[in-house]
Short mmCIF file of C-alpha atoms and ligand atoms in Angstrom, two decimals:
data_model
loop_
_atom_site.label_atom_id
_atom_site.label_comp_id
_atom_site.label_asym_id
_atom_site.label_seq_id
_atom_site.Cartn_x
_atom_site.Cartn_y
_atom_site.Cartn_z
CA UNK X 1 15.06 -4.22 -51.44
CA UNK X 2 16.97 -1.75 -49.40
CA UNK X 3 18.82 -3.22 -46.56
CA UNK X 4 19.02 -0.92 -43.47
CA UNK X 5 22.03 0.93 -43.15
CA UNK X 6 24.84 -0.87 -41.14
CA UNK X 7 24.87 -0.21 -37.50
CA UNK X 8 28.07 1.53 -36.63
CA UNK X 9 28.05 2.37 -33.01
CA UNK X 10 30.75 4.04 -30.86
CA UNK X 11 33.05 1.29 -29.39
CA UNK X 12 32.36 0.06 -25.87
CA UNK X 13 35.55 1.72 -24.70
CA UNK X 14 34.66 5.13 -26.24
CA UNK X 15 31.20 4.89 -24.40
CA UNK X 16 32.82 4.02 -21.20
CA UNK X 17 35.21 6.97 -21.37
CA UNK X 18 32.28 9.39 -21.85
CA UNK X 19 31.16 11.45 -18.90
CA UNK X 20 28.21 9.47 -18.23
CA UNK X 21 30.12 6.44 -18.77
CA UNK X 22 32.68 7.45 -15.98
CA UNK X 23 29.68 8.20 -13.75
CA UNK X 24 28.23 4.83 -14.43
CA UNK X 25 31.58 3.23 -13.45
CA UNK X 26 31.91 5.18 -10.30
CA UNK X 27 28.45 4.36 -9.11
CA UNK X 28 28.24 0.70 -10.37
CA UNK X 29 31.59 -0.56 -10.95
CA UNK X 30 33.24 -1.50 -14.30
CA UNK X 31 31.79 -4.76 -15.09
CA UNK X 32 28.39 -3.95 -14.28
CA UNK X 33 28.78 -0.80 -16.56
CA UNK X 34 30.39 -2.80 -19.53
CA UNK X 35 27.63 -5.34 -19.18
CA UNK X 36 24.96 -2.61 -19.31
CA UNK X 37 26.51 -0.86 -22.34
CA UNK X 38 26.82 -4.16 -24.41
CA UNK X 39 22.92 -4.86 -23.49
CA UNK X 40 22.10 -1.39 -24.76
CA UNK X 41 23.98 -1.86 -27.93
CA UNK X 42 22.53 -5.16 -28.47
CA UNK X 43 19.00 -3.63 -28.02
CA UNK X 44 19.85 -0.85 -30.50
CA UNK X 45 21.27 -3.24 -33.08
CA UNK X 46 17.96 -5.28 -32.84
CA UNK X 47 15.60 -2.39 -32.87
CA UNK X 48 17.52 -0.83 -35.57
CA UNK X 49 16.44 2.63 -34.74
CA UNK X 50 18.81 4.87 -32.93
CA UNK X 51 21.74 4.28 -35.12
CA UNK X 52 23.11 7.66 -34.81
CA UNK X 53 23.32 7.53 -30.97
CA UNK X 54 26.65 9.16 -29.53
CA UNK X 55 28.79 7.56 -27.00
CA UNK X 56 27.37 9.88 -24.35
CA UNK X 57 23.53 9.19 -25.18
CA UNK X 58 24.41 5.35 -25.01
CA UNK X 59 26.23 5.58 -21.65
CA UNK X 60 23.15 7.70 -20.48
CA UNK X 61 20.89 4.71 -21.50
CA UNK X 62 23.39 2.26 -19.72
CA UNK X 63 23.27 4.43 -16.60
CA UNK X 64 19.16 4.19 -16.70
CA UNK X 65 19.41 0.35 -17.15
CA UNK X 66 21.88 0.23 -14.00
CA UNK X 67 19.73 2.45 -11.76
CA UNK X 68 16.84 0.57 -12.58
CA UNK X 69 18.48 -2.81 -11.79
CA UNK X 70 20.18 -1.17 -8.50
CA UNK X 71 16.86 0.02 -7.14
CA UNK X 72 15.94 -1.77 -4.10
CA UNK X 73 12.90 -3.98 -4.56
CA UNK X 74 11.33 -2.95 -1.31
CA UNK X 75 11.34 0.81 -1.12
CA UNK X 76 9.49 3.55 0.63
CA UNK X 77 5.90 4.65 -0.83
CA UNK X 78 3.37 7.34 0.22
CA UNK X 79 0.46 5.71 1.61
CA UNK X 80 -2.46 7.83 0.55
CA UNK X 81 -4.84 4.96 0.67
CA UNK X 82 -6.86 6.32 3.95
CA UNK X 83 -6.02 3.22 5.72
CA UNK X 84 -3.38 3.86 8.47
CA UNK X 85 -2.21 0.36 9.25
CA UNK X 86 -2.08 -1.01 5.80
CA UNK X 87 -0.94 -4.61 5.72
CA UNK X 88 0.21 -4.52 2.31
CA UNK X 89 2.20 -1.20 2.86
CA UNK X 90 3.86 -2.50 6.05
CA UNK X 91 1.65 -1.54 8.98
CA UNK X 92 2.89 0.57 11.77
CA UNK X 93 5.95 3.05 11.30
CA UNK X 94 8.35 2.86 14.08
CA UNK X 95 9.03 5.65 16.41
CA UNK X 96 12.23 7.40 16.16
CA UNK X 97 13.33 5.74 19.51
CA UNK X 98 12.87 2.27 17.98
CA UNK X 99 14.50 3.00 14.78
CA UNK X 100 17.68 4.11 16.86
CA UNK X 101 17.55 1.01 19.02
CA UNK X 102 17.52 -1.18 15.82
CA UNK X 103 20.42 0.64 14.38
CA UNK X 104 22.42 0.06 17.58
CA UNK X 105 21.52 -3.40 17.70
CA UNK X 106 22.41 -3.98 14.09
CA UNK X 107 25.82 -2.50 14.52
CA UNK X 108 27.05 -4.49 17.52
CA UNK X 109 26.94 -7.72 19.51
CA UNK X 110 24.29 -7.48 22.08
CA UNK X 111 23.31 -9.22 25.33
CA UNK X 112 20.64 -10.74 23.31
CA UNK X 113 20.77 -13.98 25.19
CA UNK X 114 23.18 -13.12 27.97
CA UNK X 115 23.23 -11.93 31.45
CA UNK X 116 25.76 -9.20 31.73
CA UNK X 117 26.07 -9.19 35.75
CA UNK X 118 26.02 -12.96 36.13
CA UNK X 119 28.21 -13.62 32.89
CA UNK X 120 25.92 -16.37 32.10
CA UNK X 121 23.35 -17.29 29.29
CA UNK X 122 20.17 -15.57 29.57
CA UNK X 123 16.71 -15.48 27.56
CA UNK X 124 16.03 -13.07 24.69
CA UNK X 125 12.49 -12.48 25.65
CA UNK X 126 13.56 -11.07 29.14
CA UNK X 127 14.36 -7.87 27.60
CA UNK X 128 10.66 -7.09 26.97
CA UNK X 129 9.02 -9.29 29.47
CA UNK X 130 9.32 -7.02 32.46
CA UNK X 131 7.97 -4.10 30.36
CA UNK X 132 4.90 -6.23 29.23
CA UNK X 133 4.30 -7.22 32.90
CA UNK X 134 4.53 -3.57 34.08
CA UNK X 135 2.16 -2.31 31.27
CA UNK X 136 -0.32 -4.87 31.38
CA UNK X 137 -0.30 -6.60 34.67
CA UNK X 138 0.30 -9.80 33.13
CA UNK X 139 2.15 -12.30 35.17
CA UNK X 140 4.57 -13.30 32.28
CA UNK X 141 4.87 -12.95 28.38
CA UNK X 142 6.50 -14.71 25.58
CA UNK X 143 7.35 -13.19 22.14
CA UNK X 144 6.96 -14.67 18.75
CA UNK X 145 6.97 -13.76 14.97
CA UNK X 146 3.44 -12.22 14.69
CA UNK X 147 0.18 -12.83 16.33
CA UNK X 148 -0.62 -15.85 13.79
CA UNK X 149 2.46 -17.41 15.42
CA UNK X 150 1.27 -16.51 18.72
CA UNK X 151 -2.30 -18.26 18.07
CA UNK X 152 -0.38 -21.21 16.67
CA UNK X 153 2.03 -21.82 19.48
CA UNK X 154 -0.81 -21.42 22.12
CA UNK X 155 -3.13 -24.05 20.22
CA UNK X 156 -0.14 -26.29 19.61
CA UNK X 157 0.96 -26.19 23.29
CA UNK X 158 -2.46 -26.43 24.92
CA UNK X 159 -4.66 -28.07 22.75
CA UNK X 160 -2.73 -30.46 20.23
CA UNK X 161 -4.97 -33.44 19.70
CA UNK X 162 -7.56 -31.89 21.76
CA UNK X 163 -10.47 -29.54 21.25
CA UNK X 164 -10.18 -25.98 21.20
CA UNK X 165 -13.91 -24.59 21.71
CA UNK X 166 -14.73 -21.55 19.71
CA UNK X 167 -17.99 -19.63 18.70
CA UNK X 168 -19.11 -19.86 15.01
CA UNK X 169 -19.40 -16.15 15.07
CA UNK X 170 -15.53 -15.81 15.56
CA UNK X 171 -14.17 -18.18 12.86
CA UNK X 172 -12.41 -15.29 11.31
CA UNK X 173 -10.38 -15.03 7.98
CA UNK X 174 -7.97 -12.17 8.05
CA UNK X 175 -6.26 -10.92 4.97
CA UNK X 176 -3.46 -12.86 3.78
CA UNK X 177 -4.97 -16.39 4.48
CA UNK X 178 -5.21 -16.17 8.21
CA UNK X 179 -8.10 -18.45 8.66
CA UNK X 180 -8.91 -19.41 12.26
CA UNK X 181 -9.95 -23.05 11.34
CA UNK X 182 -6.73 -23.58 9.17
CA UNK X 183 -4.55 -22.39 11.85
CA UNK X 184 -6.12 -24.86 14.38
CA UNK X 185 -5.64 -27.69 12.12
CA UNK X 186 -1.88 -26.87 11.57
CA UNK X 187 -1.45 -26.50 15.17
CA UNK X 188 -2.93 -30.04 15.60
CA UNK X 189 -5.94 -28.73 17.43
CA UNK X 190 -9.33 -29.88 16.90
CA UNK X 191 -11.87 -27.09 16.13
CA UNK X 192 -15.11 -27.51 18.08
CA UNK X 193 -17.25 -25.03 16.91
CA UNK X 194 -20.32 -23.90 19.02
CA UNK X 195 -23.40 -21.57 18.52
CA UNK X 196 -24.37 -20.01 15.50
CA UNK X 197 -23.11 -17.20 13.34
CA UNK X 198 -25.13 -14.50 15.09
CA UNK X 199 -25.84 -16.06 18.45
CA UNK X 200 -23.77 -18.00 21.00
CA UNK X 201 -24.73 -18.64 24.63
CA UNK X 202 -22.78 -19.85 27.64
CA UNK X 203 -24.59 -23.05 27.57
CA UNK X 204 -23.41 -23.65 23.95
CA UNK X 205 -19.70 -23.73 25.40
CA UNK X 206 -20.73 -25.57 28.61
CA UNK X 207 -22.43 -28.48 26.65
CA UNK X 208 -19.25 -28.72 24.31
CA UNK X 209 -16.84 -29.32 27.37
CA UNK X 210 -15.73 -32.82 27.70
CA UNK X 211 -12.84 -34.92 28.34
CA UNK X 212 -11.26 -33.90 25.02
CA UNK X 213 -11.32 -30.11 25.83
CA UNK X 214 -8.04 -28.42 25.66
CA UNK X 215 -9.14 -24.80 25.83
CA UNK X 216 -11.76 -22.18 25.53
CA UNK X 217 -10.93 -19.58 22.63
CA UNK X 218 -12.42 -16.05 22.10
CA UNK X 219 -11.26 -14.48 18.88
CA UNK X 220 -11.73 -10.66 18.24
CA UNK X 221 -13.63 -10.72 15.26
CA UNK X 222 -11.31 -7.66 13.97
CA UNK X 223 -12.49 -7.01 10.46
CA UNK X 224 -16.25 -7.44 10.66
CA UNK X 225 -19.20 -6.75 12.94
CA UNK X 226 -22.09 -9.09 13.61
CA UNK X 227 -25.02 -6.73 14.02
CA UNK X 228 -28.78 -7.20 14.64
CA UNK X 229 -30.04 -10.24 16.69
CA UNK X 230 -26.91 -11.24 18.10
CA UNK X 231 -25.60 -12.74 21.45
CA UNK X 232 -22.05 -13.44 22.34
CA UNK X 233 -20.70 -14.56 25.89
CA UNK X 234 -18.94 -11.93 27.84
CA UNK X 235 -15.28 -13.03 28.41
CA UNK X 236 -15.67 -12.73 32.32
CA UNK X 237 -18.28 -15.67 32.02
CA UNK X 238 -16.41 -17.86 29.65
CA UNK X 239 -13.51 -17.44 32.05
CA UNK X 240 -15.54 -18.47 35.12
CA UNK X 241 -16.83 -21.64 33.05
CA UNK X 242 -13.26 -22.30 32.00
CA UNK X 243 -11.94 -22.09 35.66
CA UNK X 244 -14.78 -24.55 36.93
CA UNK X 245 -13.54 -27.04 34.50
CA UNK X 246 -9.83 -26.28 35.12
CA UNK X 247 -9.43 -25.25 31.57
CA UNK X 248 -7.44 -22.34 29.96
CA UNK X 249 -9.39 -19.56 28.48
CA UNK X 250 -7.36 -17.85 25.70
CA UNK X 251 -8.35 -14.40 24.43
CA UNK X 252 -6.95 -13.49 20.71
CA UNK X 253 -7.40 -9.91 20.77
CA UNK X 254 -5.79 -9.40 17.40
CA UNK X 255 -4.70 -5.81 17.37
CA UNK X 256 -4.34 -5.54 21.37
CA UNK X 257 -3.88 -1.91 22.57
CA UNK X 258 -2.14 -1.25 25.66
CA UNK X 259 -3.89 2.00 26.30
CA UNK X 260 -7.53 3.37 26.20
CA UNK X 261 -7.79 5.08 22.99
CA UNK X 262 -10.67 7.08 24.04
CA UNK X 263 -8.26 9.28 25.51
CA UNK X 264 -7.56 10.75 22.20
CA UNK X 265 -11.14 10.71 21.15
CA UNK X 266 -10.92 7.38 19.37
CA UNK X 267 -13.45 4.74 20.10
CA UNK X 268 -12.75 2.47 23.35
CA UNK X 269 -11.16 -0.72 22.15
CA UNK X 270 -10.68 -3.35 24.98
CA UNK X 271 -7.15 -3.18 26.29
CA UNK X 272 -4.92 -6.15 27.06
CA UNK X 273 -5.22 -5.05 30.62
CA UNK X 274 -9.10 -5.40 30.31
CA UNK X 275 -8.75 -8.71 28.96
CA UNK X 276 -6.55 -10.25 31.67
CA UNK X 277 -8.66 -8.35 34.32
CA UNK X 278 -11.62 -9.88 32.67
CA UNK X 279 -10.06 -13.46 33.50
CA UNK X 280 -8.42 -14.52 30.36
CA UNK X 281 -5.59 -16.81 31.25
CA UNK X 282 -3.72 -15.83 28.08
CA UNK X 283 -4.18 -12.96 25.51
CA UNK X 284 -2.45 -12.87 22.29
CA UNK X 285 -1.95 -9.53 20.17
CA UNK X 286 0.20 -8.01 17.28
CA UNK X 287 3.45 -5.89 17.73
CA UNK X 288 2.59 -3.84 14.51
CA UNK X 289 -1.07 -3.08 14.84
CA UNK X 290 -2.49 -0.60 17.36
CA UNK X 291 0.54 -1.14 19.43
CA UNK X 292 2.73 0.72 16.78
CA UNK X 293 5.69 -1.38 17.01
CA UNK X 294 7.32 -3.88 14.87
CA UNK X 295 6.05 -6.98 13.52
CA UNK X 296 5.83 -9.42 16.58
CA UNK X 297 3.25 -11.69 18.26
CA UNK X 298 2.84 -11.28 22.09
CA UNK X 299 1.37 -13.91 24.52
CA UNK X 300 0.64 -12.44 27.83
CA UNK X 301 -0.84 -13.90 31.12
CA UNK X 302 -0.58 -16.89 33.50
CA UNK X 303 2.94 -17.66 34.53
CA UNK X 304 2.73 -21.53 34.27
CA UNK X 305 1.01 -21.31 30.76
CA UNK X 306 3.68 -19.05 29.56
CA UNK X 307 6.25 -21.51 30.87
CA UNK X 308 4.84 -24.18 28.84
CA UNK X 309 4.71 -22.18 25.56
CA UNK X 310 8.31 -21.31 26.02
CA UNK X 311 9.23 -24.97 26.27
CA UNK X 312 7.49 -26.01 22.97
CA UNK X 313 10.05 -26.64 20.25
CA UNK X 314 7.91 -24.40 17.95
CA UNK X 315 8.83 -21.41 20.04
CA UNK X 316 12.40 -21.68 18.77
CA UNK X 317 11.20 -21.69 15.28
CA UNK X 318 8.77 -18.62 15.87
CA UNK X 319 11.28 -16.55 17.95
CA UNK X 320 11.92 -12.99 17.30
CA UNK X 321 15.28 -11.59 16.30
CA UNK X 322 17.40 -9.11 18.18
CA UNK X 323 16.46 -6.19 15.83
CA UNK X 324 12.80 -6.60 16.44
CA UNK X 325 13.37 -7.27 20.00
CA UNK X 326 15.29 -4.07 20.17
CA UNK X 327 12.30 -2.20 18.36
CA UNK X 328 9.85 -3.68 20.64
CA UNK X 329 11.41 -2.71 23.73
CA UNK X 330 12.08 0.92 22.74
CA UNK X 331 8.36 1.31 21.74
CA UNK X 332 6.94 -0.31 24.82
CA UNK X 333 9.05 2.17 26.65
CA UNK X 334 7.26 5.00 25.22
CA UNK X 335 4.11 3.64 26.80
CA UNK X 336 5.41 4.73 30.32
CA UNK X 337 4.83 8.28 29.37
CA UNK X 338 1.32 8.43 27.82
CA UNK X 339 1.19 12.21 27.72
CA UNK X 340 3.96 12.23 24.91
CA UNK X 341 2.92 9.11 23.20
CA UNK X 342 0.79 10.81 20.57
CA UNK X 343 3.83 12.75 19.49
CA UNK X 344 6.46 10.11 19.51
CA UNK X 345 4.39 6.95 18.33
CA UNK X 346 3.79 7.60 14.51
CA UNK X 347 0.62 5.41 14.30
CA UNK X 348 -1.01 7.30 17.20
CA UNK X 349 0.15 10.69 15.77
CA UNK X 350 -1.50 9.52 12.38
CA UNK X 351 -4.85 8.46 13.74
CA UNK X 352 -5.16 11.76 15.84
CA UNK X 353 -4.40 14.21 13.14
CA UNK X 354 -7.20 16.67 12.95
CA UNK X 355 -9.64 17.00 9.97
CA UNK X 356 -8.97 20.78 9.80
CA UNK X 357 -5.18 20.45 9.57
CA UNK X 358 -5.70 17.77 6.84
CA UNK X 359 -8.09 20.18 4.96
CA UNK X 360 -5.49 22.99 5.11
CA UNK X 361 -2.99 20.64 3.90
CA UNK X 362 -5.49 19.81 0.85
CA UNK X 363 -6.05 23.38 0.09
CA UNK X 364 -2.26 24.09 -0.06
CA UNK X 365 -1.72 21.05 -2.61
CA UNK X 366 -4.83 21.59 -4.65
CA UNK X 367 -3.55 24.46 -6.87
CA UNK X 368 -0.22 22.70 -7.18
CA UNK X 369 -1.75 19.45 -8.23
CA UNK X 370 -4.18 21.28 -10.82
CA UNK X 371 -1.10 23.09 -12.27
CA UNK X 372 0.90 19.73 -12.61
CA UNK X 373 -1.87 17.88 -14.17
CA UNK X 374 -3.22 20.47 -16.47
CA UNK X 375 -6.35 21.20 -18.27
CA UNK X 376 -7.47 17.48 -18.80
CA UNK X 377 -8.10 17.05 -15.05
CA UNK X 378 -10.17 18.53 -12.10
CA UNK X 379 -8.79 18.48 -8.76
CA UNK X 380 -10.98 18.95 -5.92
CA UNK X 381 -10.36 19.13 -2.13
CA UNK X 382 -12.87 16.68 -0.47
CA UNK X 383 -13.57 15.54 3.11
CA UNK X 384 -13.18 11.87 3.53
CA UNK X 385 -12.94 9.13 6.05
CA UNK X 386 -9.65 7.33 6.97
CA UNK X 387 -9.75 3.86 8.61
CA UNK X 388 -7.42 2.43 11.12
CA UNK X 389 -6.72 -0.71 9.37
CA UNK X 390 -5.42 -4.19 9.97
CA UNK X 391 -8.87 -5.36 11.47
CA UNK X 392 -8.57 -2.82 14.37
CA UNK X 393 -11.65 -0.93 15.19
CA UNK X 394 -13.21 -1.92 11.83
CA UNK X 395 -16.24 0.52 12.33
CA UNK X 396 -14.11 3.43 13.60
CA UNK X 397 -13.76 6.27 10.85
CA UNK X 398 -11.36 9.13 11.13
CA UNK X 399 -12.72 12.29 9.85
CA UNK X 400 -10.01 13.31 7.03
CA UNK X 401 -9.53 15.49 3.83
CA UNK X 402 -7.80 14.65 0.50
CA UNK X 403 -7.81 15.51 -3.23
CA UNK X 404 -10.24 13.68 -5.66
CA UNK X 405 -8.94 13.72 -9.25
CA UNK X 406 -11.14 13.23 -12.25
CA UNK X 407 -10.97 13.62 -15.94
CA UNK X 408 -12.39 16.91 -17.05
CA UNK X 409 -14.40 16.18 -19.98
CA UNK X 410 -15.77 12.75 -21.25
CA UNK X 411 -12.79 10.42 -20.40
CA UNK X 412 -11.89 7.23 -22.15
CA UNK X 413 -12.26 4.22 -20.12
CA UNK X 414 -9.39 3.56 -18.06
CA UNK X 415 -8.29 7.21 -17.61
CA UNK X 416 -8.42 7.11 -13.93
CA UNK X 417 -6.65 3.90 -13.58
CA UNK X 418 -3.89 5.21 -15.89
CA UNK X 419 -3.49 8.40 -13.76
CA UNK X 420 -3.18 5.97 -10.62
CA UNK X 421 -0.39 4.10 -12.44
CA UNK X 422 1.28 7.49 -12.99
CA UNK X 423 1.10 8.55 -9.38
CA UNK X 424 2.85 5.06 -8.85
CA UNK X 425 5.48 5.61 -11.25
CA UNK X 426 7.01 8.58 -9.42
CA UNK X 427 10.24 8.11 -7.54
CA UNK X 428 8.43 7.54 -4.13
CA UNK X 429 5.38 5.91 -5.50
CA UNK X 430 2.09 7.55 -4.35
CA UNK X 431 -0.68 5.01 -3.65
CA UNK X 432 -4.26 6.34 -3.56
CA UNK X 433 -7.49 4.50 -4.25
CA UNK X 434 -10.16 4.75 -6.88
CA UNK X 435 -13.78 5.67 -5.97
CA UNK X 436 -16.48 6.69 -8.07
CA UNK X 437 -14.46 7.47 -11.18
CA UNK X 438 -12.00 9.50 -9.39
CA UNK X 439 -8.52 8.82 -7.93
CA UNK X 440 -8.82 9.81 -4.18
CA UNK X 441 -5.74 10.84 -2.28
CA UNK X 442 -6.55 10.87 1.45
CA UNK X 443 -3.83 13.07 3.16
CA UNK X 444 -3.81 11.56 6.79
CA UNK X 445 -0.59 9.72 6.12
CA UNK X 446 1.03 12.53 4.24
CA UNK X 447 3.60 13.95 6.58
CA UNK X 448 6.33 15.03 3.94
CA UNK X 449 4.55 17.62 2.12
CA UNK X 450 7.66 18.86 0.46
CA UNK X 451 8.45 15.60 -1.20
CA UNK X 452 5.08 15.08 -2.25
CA UNK X 453 4.94 18.60 -3.98
CA UNK X 454 8.41 18.22 -5.37
CA UNK X 455 7.28 14.87 -7.04
CA UNK X 456 4.46 16.55 -8.78
CA UNK X 457 6.88 17.64 -11.48
CA UNK X 458 7.72 14.11 -12.27
CA UNK X 459 4.17 13.06 -12.96
CA UNK X 460 3.52 12.15 -16.70
CA UNK X 461 -0.18 11.81 -16.58
CA UNK X 462 -1.14 12.38 -20.12
CA UNK X 463 -4.69 14.09 -20.68
CA UNK X 464 -8.00 13.02 -18.82
CA UNK X 465 -9.04 11.91 -22.30
CA UNK X 466 -6.47 9.01 -22.59
CA UNK X 467 -3.10 8.65 -21.45
CA UNK X 468 0.27 7.84 -22.83
C1 LIG M 501 -4.43 -9.71 12.74
C2 LIG M 501 -4.89 -10.70 13.54
C3 LIG M 501 -4.36 -11.86 13.62
C4 LIG M 501 -2.84 -12.08 12.96
O1 LIG M 501 -2.04 -11.17 13.44
P1 LIG M 501 -0.50 -10.86 12.64
O2 LIG M 501 0.30 -10.19 13.60
O3 LIG M 501 -1.01 -10.33 11.30
O4 LIG M 501 0.01 -12.38 12.35
C5 LIG M 501 -4.79 -12.77 14.64
N1 LIG M 501 -5.93 -12.83 15.18
C6 LIG M 501 -6.61 -11.63 15.11
C7 LIG M 501 -7.84 -11.71 15.88
C8 LIG M 501 -6.16 -10.57 14.44
O5 LIG M 501 -6.93 -9.40 14.23
#
């Protein structure tokens, strides 16, 4: 039996001295590079294939290993899913003003908890509390890690070992295991469900109130709508009922917008101001949904209740860091000038892009895409509908345009999935969605057209009849 030819590679030293080897050392350091070269050599020894590889080629392979390993785990992607506030893709993009504020706060000590004039200890939430009061009319506010934390803090402070009364129609689950009943349990509150899934009346709440009651809670149903034979109680009526029993009424708005979106042709969504005017003692909402800021949870409302929340030791565990406070402050400042908000706030800019602009973009990209993919695929420009996402305005769709890519002939199973994977494998991964046997790329969130077009050359899609 013939033994394979003995593996005689160039020496590690020779590989490191090659041009590619030197480049790898400059980028990744000598010890990392040496390790990667040894790894490549070991792989070659085992696979017994590339016995004739040159020092240069081996260094190139080592460099590939290093680049792969050095790539950040969290990195930018291109969101062509059609969902603007996509929780899995990081929700809101920050305004340039917020980005700058974060960079500044990162590079220097700040007066995070320090009053400069008085020269004494201050409070971190003070940097945004005034803006929230100004923009929403709330008496006071407290800031935490996200809206799930906000709800947790409210329930733990006001309804620990007591009952929180909530309608059965509002016991929501939001993606990523936020289930209202579970949060209540963890907060130490006892869930007191009232009414039915489709109908809850004022008397249902009234009859549930007793010595054990801690608060009345209304929850924005966010990602679903109950339609048909339905009844829910107006927040103003709930507020009145709560007041007669001297109980707090809490309105969990979820997304919580600060401005009437109808101004930009979107559906009107109850604003934080509306909820407070409607009699809510506290409202809770997210920083990175419709607000368009960093991940944060905001509780706004009655001063005495906010003071109790601020004193809860959980507040310390759930507090915001200086970077997100800086981003939130800068984002809220933009709301002082609503006329320019759609230019400056990326989420609002994306919500308000016109279908005609997106269609023109699709028509520009269609021939480039068709050329890049070759004869195995058909590429069509299509009208489609984007969603706001993150449970905000679940029924609102935004007329949009995009590309639908399908195999040209009879395709083997999995061809479209493989194409979607090829789009995810380019340097800045492109995330689309598969619908009716086609890969759909909704262009609403594509702002860097040049990057997208340049990456088409890096696509390795194979043919529609089965992919490599
Ligand atoms: C999204 C949402 C939450 C959770 O907010 P996060 O900021 O994601 O923690 C809570 N309640 C409602 C009604 C929501 O829509």
